[in-house]
Each structure stands twice: as C-alpha cells, then as structure tokens.
Short mmCIF file of C-alpha atoms and ligand atoms in Angstrom, two decimals:
data_model
loop_
_atom_site.label_atom_id
_atom_site.label_comp_id
_atom_site.label_asym_id
_atom_site.label_seq_id
_atom_site.Cartn_x
_atom_site.Cartn_y
_atom_site.Cartn_z
CA MET A 3 0.45 -7.65 25.55
CA ARG A 4 -2.49 -8.21 23.27
CA ALA A 5 -2.10 -7.37 19.51
CA LEU A 6 -3.95 -7.97 16.81
CA THR A 7 -2.76 -9.69 14.24
CA LEU A 8 -3.01 -10.63 10.62
CA VAL A 9 -1.95 -14.74 10.20
CA ALA A 10 -3.36 -15.34 6.88
CA ASP A 11 -5.42 -13.58 4.21
CA ARG A 12 -8.75 -12.46 5.89
CA ASP A 13 -7.36 -14.14 9.22
CA LEU A 14 -7.20 -11.76 12.29
CA VAL A 15 -6.25 -13.02 15.84
CA VAL A 16 -5.78 -11.17 19.19
CA ALA A 17 -2.22 -12.42 20.04
CA ASP A 18 -0.49 -12.51 23.17
CA LEU A 19 3.29 -10.96 22.49
CA PRO A 20 5.65 -9.93 24.83
CA PRO A 21 5.80 -6.39 25.46
CA PRO A 22 8.48 -4.49 23.87
CA PRO A 23 11.83 -3.71 25.76
CA PRO A 24 12.62 -0.22 27.25
CA PRO A 25 12.70 2.26 24.57
CA ALA A 26 16.44 2.65 22.74
CA ALA A 27 18.06 6.15 22.60
CA GLY A 28 16.24 8.13 20.49
CA GLU A 29 12.82 5.86 20.57
CA VAL A 30 9.97 6.62 22.58
CA GLN A 31 7.60 4.20 23.95
CA VAL A 32 4.03 4.63 23.25
CA ARG A 33 1.04 3.00 24.85
CA ILE A 34 -1.89 2.94 22.13
CA ALA A 35 -5.13 4.68 22.98
CA ALA A 36 -7.13 4.08 19.67
CA VAL A 37 -6.34 2.86 15.96
CA ALA A 38 -8.06 4.18 12.90
CA LEU A 39 -9.23 1.96 10.11
CA ASN A 40 -8.22 2.81 6.76
CA HIS A 41 -8.86 1.23 3.04
CA ILE A 42 -5.13 0.35 3.27
CA ASP A 43 -5.90 -2.09 6.03
CA VAL A 44 -8.57 -3.88 3.74
CA TRP A 45 -5.95 -4.13 1.22
CA GLY A 46 -4.05 -5.83 3.77
CA TYR A 47 -6.67 -7.68 5.11
CA ARG A 48 -7.41 -9.09 1.67
CA GLY A 49 -3.66 -9.63 1.09
CA MET A 50 -1.92 -8.10 -1.77
CA ALA A 51 0.32 -10.70 -4.00
CA PHE A 52 3.11 -8.16 -5.07
CA VAL A 53 3.34 -6.55 -1.44
CA LYS A 54 6.75 -8.26 0.14
CA ARG A 55 5.77 -8.99 3.92
CA LYS A 56 6.13 -11.46 6.48
CA LEU A 57 2.69 -13.32 7.90
CA PRO A 58 2.16 -12.93 10.70
CA ILE A 59 1.86 -9.27 11.05
CA VAL A 60 0.76 -6.52 13.46
CA VAL A 61 -2.00 -4.41 11.96
CA GLY A 62 -2.78 -1.00 12.05
CA ALA A 63 -2.02 2.02 9.83
CA GLU A 64 -2.98 5.31 12.24
CA ALA A 65 -3.25 5.27 15.90
CA SER A 66 -3.11 7.67 18.51
CA GLY A 67 -1.34 6.98 22.08
CA THR A 68 0.19 8.32 25.20
CA ILE A 69 3.99 8.13 25.92
CA GLU A 70 4.82 5.58 28.02
CA ALA A 71 8.77 6.24 28.87
CA VAL A 72 11.42 7.78 26.65
CA GLY A 73 14.66 6.56 25.44
CA ASP A 74 18.14 8.59 25.84
CA GLY A 75 18.33 12.23 24.18
CA VAL A 76 14.55 12.38 23.62
CA THR A 77 13.92 16.10 24.14
CA ARG A 78 10.80 16.58 22.88
CA PHE A 79 8.31 14.13 24.82
CA LYS A 80 7.42 13.09 28.30
CA PRO A 81 5.65 10.55 29.85
CA GLY A 82 1.69 10.74 29.81
CA GLN A 83 1.87 13.28 27.13
CA LYS A 84 -1.17 12.51 23.99
CA VAL A 85 0.51 11.74 20.70
CA VAL A 86 -0.21 10.43 17.39
CA MET A 87 2.49 8.19 15.03
CA TYR A 88 3.73 8.96 11.35
CA GLY A 89 2.03 5.67 9.08
CA ALA A 90 5.97 4.81 7.66
CA LEU A 91 9.14 3.94 8.85
CA THR A 92 11.01 7.36 7.14
CA CYS A 93 14.55 7.70 7.21
CA GLY A 94 14.94 10.95 8.64
CA HIS A 95 18.46 11.80 6.31
CA CYS A 96 17.49 11.95 3.00
CA LYS A 97 16.56 15.29 1.20
CA ALA A 98 12.91 14.67 0.99
CA CYS A 99 12.83 14.04 4.62
CA GLN A 100 15.03 16.58 5.85
CA GLU A 101 12.81 18.85 3.90
CA GLY A 102 9.66 17.50 5.91
CA ARG A 103 8.25 15.28 2.70
CA ASP A 104 8.63 12.13 4.35
CA ASN A 105 6.36 10.86 2.04
CA LEU A 106 8.76 11.14 -0.60
CA CYS A 107 11.56 9.42 1.42
CA GLU A 108 14.09 7.83 -0.64
CA ASN A 109 15.07 5.27 2.18
CA VAL A 110 11.66 4.01 3.62
CA GLY A 111 11.56 1.14 5.50
CA GLY A 112 7.83 0.22 4.98
CA LEU A 113 4.21 1.21 5.75
CA ILE A 114 3.59 0.68 9.30
CA GLY A 115 0.28 -1.99 9.97
CA PHE A 116 1.09 -2.62 5.82
CA HIS A 117 4.73 -4.02 5.12
CA VAL A 118 6.16 -3.81 9.12
CA ASP A 119 4.29 -4.90 12.36
CA GLY A 120 1.55 -2.14 12.95
CA PHE A 121 -0.14 0.44 15.78
CA ALA A 122 -2.93 -2.56 16.58
CA ARG A 123 -1.26 -3.78 20.04
CA GLU A 124 -0.86 -2.08 23.70
CA LEU A 125 2.62 -1.38 23.71
CA MET A 126 5.37 0.04 20.83
CA ASN A 127 8.72 1.47 20.33
CA ILE A 128 9.07 4.13 17.79
CA ALA A 129 11.54 6.81 16.86
CA GLU A 130 10.79 10.18 18.21
CA ARG A 131 11.30 11.72 15.27
CA LEU A 132 7.97 9.92 13.84
CA VAL A 133 5.62 11.18 16.83
CA ILE A 134 3.70 14.45 16.37
CA PRO A 135 1.93 15.85 19.77
CA VAL A 136 -1.59 16.53 20.31
CA PRO A 137 -2.83 19.65 21.55
CA ASP A 138 -5.10 19.12 25.07
CA ASN A 139 -8.04 19.70 23.57
CA VAL A 140 -8.24 17.05 21.10
CA ASP A 141 -9.50 13.75 22.45
CA LEU A 142 -7.40 10.44 21.38
CA ARG A 143 -10.43 8.91 19.97
CA ASP A 144 -10.78 11.97 17.48
CA ALA A 145 -6.38 12.21 16.92
CA ALA A 146 -6.52 8.69 15.68
CA CYS A 147 -7.80 10.06 12.72
CA ALA A 148 -5.15 12.48 11.80
CA PRO A 149 -2.00 10.77 11.00
CA ILE A 150 -3.77 9.26 7.26
CA ALA A 151 -7.32 10.53 7.19
CA PHE A 152 -6.98 13.92 8.00
CA SER A 153 -3.63 14.61 6.51
CA THR A 154 -4.00 12.47 3.55
CA VAL A 155 -6.65 15.27 2.86
CA GLN A 156 -4.73 17.85 3.85
CA HIS A 157 -2.41 17.18 1.39
CA MET A 158 -4.29 16.23 -1.60
CA LEU A 159 -6.47 19.25 -1.42
CA PHE A 160 -3.95 22.22 -0.29
CA ASP A 161 -0.68 20.90 -1.02
CA ASN A 162 -1.44 19.26 -4.48
CA ALA A 163 -4.72 20.62 -5.71
CA LYS A 164 -4.17 23.84 -4.24
CA LEU A 165 -7.99 24.28 -3.39
CA GLN A 166 -8.91 28.11 -3.17
CA PRO A 167 -11.49 29.59 -1.49
CA GLY A 168 -14.44 30.02 -3.67
CA GLU A 169 -13.54 27.26 -6.07
CA THR A 170 -16.19 24.07 -6.82
CA VAL A 171 -14.82 20.63 -5.75
CA LEU A 172 -16.34 17.74 -6.79
CA VAL A 173 -15.75 14.85 -3.66
CA HIS A 174 -16.26 11.21 -4.24
CA ALA A 175 -17.98 8.89 -1.96
CA GLY A 176 -18.65 11.54 0.46
CA GLY A 177 -19.51 9.29 2.96
CA SER A 178 -16.09 7.11 3.47
CA GLY A 179 -13.77 8.23 6.09
CA ILE A 180 -11.64 10.73 3.45
CA GLY A 181 -14.76 12.04 2.16
CA THR A 182 -16.19 13.19 5.11
CA VAL A 183 -12.97 15.07 6.11
CA ALA A 184 -12.77 16.47 2.26
CA ILE A 185 -16.06 18.03 2.54
CA MET A 186 -15.28 19.29 5.61
CA MET A 187 -11.98 20.93 4.67
CA ALA A 188 -13.31 22.61 1.47
CA LYS A 189 -16.18 23.65 3.35
CA ALA A 190 -14.08 25.45 5.74
CA ILE A 191 -12.60 27.67 3.51
CA GLY A 192 -15.50 28.44 1.25
CA CYS A 193 -16.19 26.33 -1.40
CA THR A 194 -18.59 24.94 -3.01
CA VAL A 195 -18.78 20.98 -2.18
CA ILE A 196 -21.10 18.46 -4.79
CA THR A 197 -20.54 15.07 -3.30
CA THR A 198 -21.54 11.59 -4.52
CA VAL A 199 -22.95 8.86 -2.19
CA GLY A 200 -23.92 5.02 -3.19
CA ASP A 201 -27.14 5.03 -1.07
CA ASP A 202 -29.52 7.83 0.20
CA SER A 203 -29.17 6.86 3.68
CA LYS A 204 -25.86 8.85 3.26
CA ILE A 205 -27.32 12.14 2.20
CA GLU A 206 -28.36 13.80 5.02
CA GLY A 207 -25.16 12.88 6.74
CA VAL A 208 -23.14 14.18 4.00
CA LYS A 209 -25.56 17.85 3.92
CA LYS A 210 -24.79 18.16 7.97
CA LEU A 211 -21.29 18.36 6.92
CA GLY A 212 -22.00 21.11 4.88
CA ALA A 213 -22.27 19.63 1.17
CA ASP A 214 -24.56 21.84 -1.32
CA HIS A 215 -25.09 19.18 -3.69
CA VAL A 216 -25.23 15.42 -3.19
CA ILE A 217 -25.50 12.95 -6.08
CA ASN A 218 -26.59 9.29 -5.71
CA TYR A 219 -23.82 7.58 -8.11
CA ARG A 220 -26.18 4.29 -8.33
CA LYS A 221 -28.59 6.08 -9.44
CA ASP A 222 -27.54 8.87 -12.01
CA ARG A 223 -24.14 9.54 -13.90
CA PHE A 224 -22.24 11.63 -11.38
CA GLU A 225 -20.49 13.05 -14.38
CA HIS A 226 -23.47 14.41 -15.76
CA GLU A 227 -25.25 15.94 -12.74
CA THR A 228 -22.27 18.08 -12.07
CA ARG A 229 -22.04 19.47 -15.30
CA LYS A 230 -25.72 20.29 -14.69
CA ILE A 231 -25.17 21.75 -11.46
CA THR A 232 -21.95 23.60 -12.82
CA LYS A 233 -24.10 24.92 -15.78
CA LYS A 234 -21.91 22.86 -18.11
CA LYS A 235 -18.86 24.85 -16.91
CA GLY A 236 -17.60 21.54 -14.62
CA VAL A 237 -15.73 21.70 -10.96
CA ASP A 238 -12.02 23.48 -10.42
CA VAL A 239 -11.20 20.19 -8.62
CA VAL A 240 -11.92 16.67 -8.45
CA PHE A 241 -10.86 14.51 -5.24
CA GLU A 242 -10.82 11.23 -6.35
CA HIS A 243 -10.12 8.07 -4.52
CA VAL A 244 -12.52 5.32 -6.20
CA GLY A 245 -10.10 4.81 -9.26
CA ALA A 246 -11.24 2.66 -12.26
CA ASP A 247 -15.04 3.19 -11.93
CA THR A 248 -14.99 6.60 -11.57
CA PHE A 249 -11.94 8.16 -13.30
CA ASN A 250 -13.23 9.07 -16.73
CA GLY A 251 -16.20 10.60 -15.27
CA SER A 252 -13.95 12.83 -13.13
CA LEU A 253 -11.86 14.19 -15.90
CA LEU A 254 -15.12 14.73 -17.89
CA SER A 255 -16.13 16.42 -14.72
CA LEU A 256 -13.44 19.38 -14.62
CA LYS A 257 -13.75 22.48 -16.71
CA ARG A 258 -11.02 23.45 -18.63
CA GLY A 259 -7.58 23.38 -16.72
CA GLY A 260 -8.97 21.77 -13.91
CA ARG A 261 -7.05 19.56 -11.44
CA LEU A 262 -7.75 15.97 -10.48
CA VAL A 263 -6.41 15.03 -7.34
CA THR A 264 -6.09 11.27 -6.36
CA CYS A 265 -4.93 9.08 -3.52
CA GLY A 266 -6.85 5.79 -3.93
CA SER A 267 -8.72 2.80 -6.68
CA THR A 268 -10.93 1.23 -4.25
CA SER A 269 -12.43 -0.08 -7.21
CA GLY A 270 -9.87 -1.05 -9.35
CA PRO A 271 -6.57 -0.01 -10.17
CA THR A 272 -6.21 0.29 -13.59
CA THR A 273 -8.08 2.40 -16.82
CA THR A 274 -7.52 3.98 -19.76
CA ILE A 275 -7.68 7.75 -20.74
CA ASN A 276 -8.11 9.84 -23.45
CA LEU A 277 -5.03 11.83 -24.01
CA MET A 278 -6.25 14.32 -26.66
CA GLN A 279 -8.96 14.75 -23.67
CA LEU A 280 -6.00 15.05 -21.08
CA PHE A 281 -3.69 17.71 -23.25
CA GLN A 282 -6.64 19.70 -25.10
CA GLN A 283 -8.68 20.62 -21.66
CA GLN A 284 -5.27 21.00 -19.93
CA TYR A 285 -5.76 18.65 -17.02
CA LYS A 286 -3.63 18.14 -14.41
CA ILE A 287 -3.84 15.22 -12.71
CA PHE A 288 -1.97 14.54 -9.04
CA GLY A 289 -1.19 11.78 -7.85
CA SER A 290 -1.11 11.84 -3.74
CA PHE A 291 -0.22 9.66 -1.52
CA GLY A 292 0.46 10.03 2.40
CA ALA A 293 1.20 13.24 3.76
CA THR A 294 4.27 15.20 5.47
CA MET A 295 4.65 15.70 9.29
CA THR A 296 3.64 19.71 8.69
CA ASN A 297 -0.08 18.08 7.56
CA ILE A 298 -0.55 15.88 10.64
CA ALA A 299 0.14 18.87 12.89
CA GLU A 300 -2.19 20.83 10.76
CA SER A 301 -4.65 18.15 10.91
CA LEU A 302 -4.14 18.26 14.60
CA ASP A 303 -4.66 22.31 14.75
CA LYS A 304 -8.01 21.89 13.01
CA MET A 305 -9.55 19.09 15.47
CA ALA A 306 -8.28 21.52 18.04
CA ALA A 307 -10.25 24.31 16.54
CA GLY A 308 -13.23 22.22 16.17
CA MET A 309 -13.16 20.23 13.17
CA LEU A 310 -13.91 16.57 14.39
CA PRO A 311 -13.83 13.55 12.59
CA VAL A 312 -16.89 11.66 11.77
CA ILE A 313 -17.06 8.41 13.95
CA ASP A 314 -18.76 5.51 12.38
CA THR A 315 -18.49 3.01 15.03
CA GLU A 316 -15.88 2.22 17.72
CA VAL A 317 -15.55 -1.53 17.66
CA PRO A 318 -13.19 -3.63 20.38
CA LEU A 319 -9.85 -5.74 18.89
CA ASP A 320 -12.39 -8.56 18.56
CA ASP A 321 -14.29 -6.69 15.77
CA VAL A 322 -12.03 -5.45 13.39
CA GLY A 323 -12.33 -8.55 10.95
CA ALA A 324 -16.15 -7.58 10.51
CA ALA A 325 -15.62 -4.14 10.69
CA LEU A 326 -13.08 -4.23 7.41
CA LYS A 327 -15.61 -6.49 5.89
CA ARG A 328 -18.31 -3.27 6.17
CA MET A 329 -15.73 -1.01 4.76
CA GLU A 330 -15.19 -3.26 1.83
CA SER A 331 -18.77 -3.11 1.07
CA ARG A 332 -19.12 0.42 1.98
CA GLN A 333 -21.39 0.21 4.41
CA VAL A 334 -19.55 2.92 6.63
CA PHE A 335 -19.99 6.69 7.51
CA GLY A 336 -17.18 8.03 8.12
CA LYS A 337 -14.23 6.47 10.31
CA ILE A 338 -14.64 3.14 12.19
CA ILE A 339 -12.21 3.36 15.29
CA VAL A 340 -10.70 0.34 17.55
CA ARG A 341 -10.54 1.15 20.90
CA PHE A 342 -7.48 -0.45 23.34
ZN1 ZN B 420 13.81 9.72 4.10
#
C-alpha cells in the first residue's frame, strides 16, 4: 500500500509498505480518505533536534476515513462507517483519559504522524477508543479537519478562554487553517472579530468568514490598530499561535483582566514578558495543546450544522512537500487536504 514517508529532513517519498494485519481485539482498520496538513507537519518536515523519533516515519497528523474491518469486541463501529481519528496514542486508563481529557494523558505514546507513524497511508489499525464517528452529512474531506484544526480551536476558545457571546476577540493570522476556524466559531456565537493578515489578498477572504476588522500586520502595528478599534479598551480574548513575533503585542492588545490563549509559536518559541504588566493588568494566559474527544465530536456537529472548513487546495500524495513549503511561507488560505 502507498504511504507518504519522511526519510530525512525535508525529504518525503511515497513508499510501498505492506498492508496491516487484520485488526486485533479492540482495534479497527481504517481506510484513509483524506489527510489535512497542519503546522505540526511543517515542524516534522523541517526536523526538530529535540524530538525523539526514528526515520523513516509515515507522516500525517489529522485524517478521515472509513472503517474497513473491526477486531473482536468492537461494538461502536461497522465496516463502511465514516470516521476520524484522535491524533495521539493516549492510554485510556489514566485519570485524564478517564475524564475525556486525552490531551492531558499521563502515559501518551506519542503524537501520530510526528513521533509515531501517521495517517498518510492507505490502511491502518487503531484502537477503537481513538476513533470518532462522522455524521452522515459531513463530507470526508471536511471531516479530515476536525481532529486538529476545528477541535484545537474549540478547545482554545471555549474550554480555555471561555469566550462569551458579545465579547471581542483578536484572531492572529486569520487566513491560516486554525485562524479561519477561529473567525467562524467566534462569529457563530456573536463575537466581534478583529483579525490580522500578512497579505492584502487575504482581506476579502477573512471578511467573507465574518471578520469585522482586518489588519495587515506587515503594514500596521496590530496592537496599535486593535487599541484604536476598541477605543483604547483592548479585547477580551487574543487567539495566539504566532509566538515570538506577536506575543507582547498580543498582551498589549488585551483589556485589563483579558485572556490570551495560545497553541503555537510558528515565528519562534521564546520571548520575554513584562511581569509587572502581567499582574497589574491581571492577564490570564492559557497554554492549549490538542483537544478532548468531546471537542472532536463538537467540531463534527458544527460541520454537520453547516460550519465548513475553508479548503485552500487539495493535493495528491506526491505534492505534499511543495504544500508544506507553501504553508511555511504562509501562502495558504485555509486548509490543505491530501486526497488518497
Ligand atoms: Zn491516559
């Protein structure tokens, strides 16, 4: 079977691997339909010195598919059913997993497609408990964006930042995969959305998604513009994933007592912050990583109700390297989907 394999840093090949054995007890076999690309794939593609993993590794961190076969004892799924998969090998036994907080698992066996073989292959076996059913009316292309893009945003905005209807939120990089989702989810509950783009060509797109104010961060300082738009008050919530380049400006964009939630640092992992500002302004900063099983189901429900991901392009397996380079240079609007 075909599998997209990283053999060295920045070197992807379509390998021919043996198909998996029949699924073991408690496992299902999934025929992969679509893989959605994320920044974690860019990190993996570049190579990260501190990540312990063996190459070659099958890539793909977020995917959808259909059940091909089920192992003994599997009751929740039957062949032909549409599904998505959780993105990490969580244990299912620890307190966090038992409470459905898989992203806090104490014994996680690795992120799929990053530490261990990923979803970019025709067939794979996976524990039943890591599989989530997809509603009938959701296309598998769209569903592929639920396990990371949609559910990460759901977790950030609602579980962590506790975004409320009527609040004002600053969404960084509104044209990115998660940026587009954050705009839609915040608008859906009646928030005012300020967003940034790095290119005027993205302004129309983010406005169509509902953004109320758009700032080109390459032309204007976004923190100044945000304070102007909010009449010097600042926003209730900042949705961060850019990191070093924007973090301090993000704090300056908050109102007193405002909340910053971050899930990424694409521009660099370290920065300094003014601690006096932190406590005097009573900021709340949330680190957010991954999502709960519930967040994935909530994301699929939102898709079923009509909130669909913005798809930049669909690419074949052979073109994933070029697609990752486009993501790296931020020339993407929405999600890139790899179709099998
Ligand atoms: Zn666990």
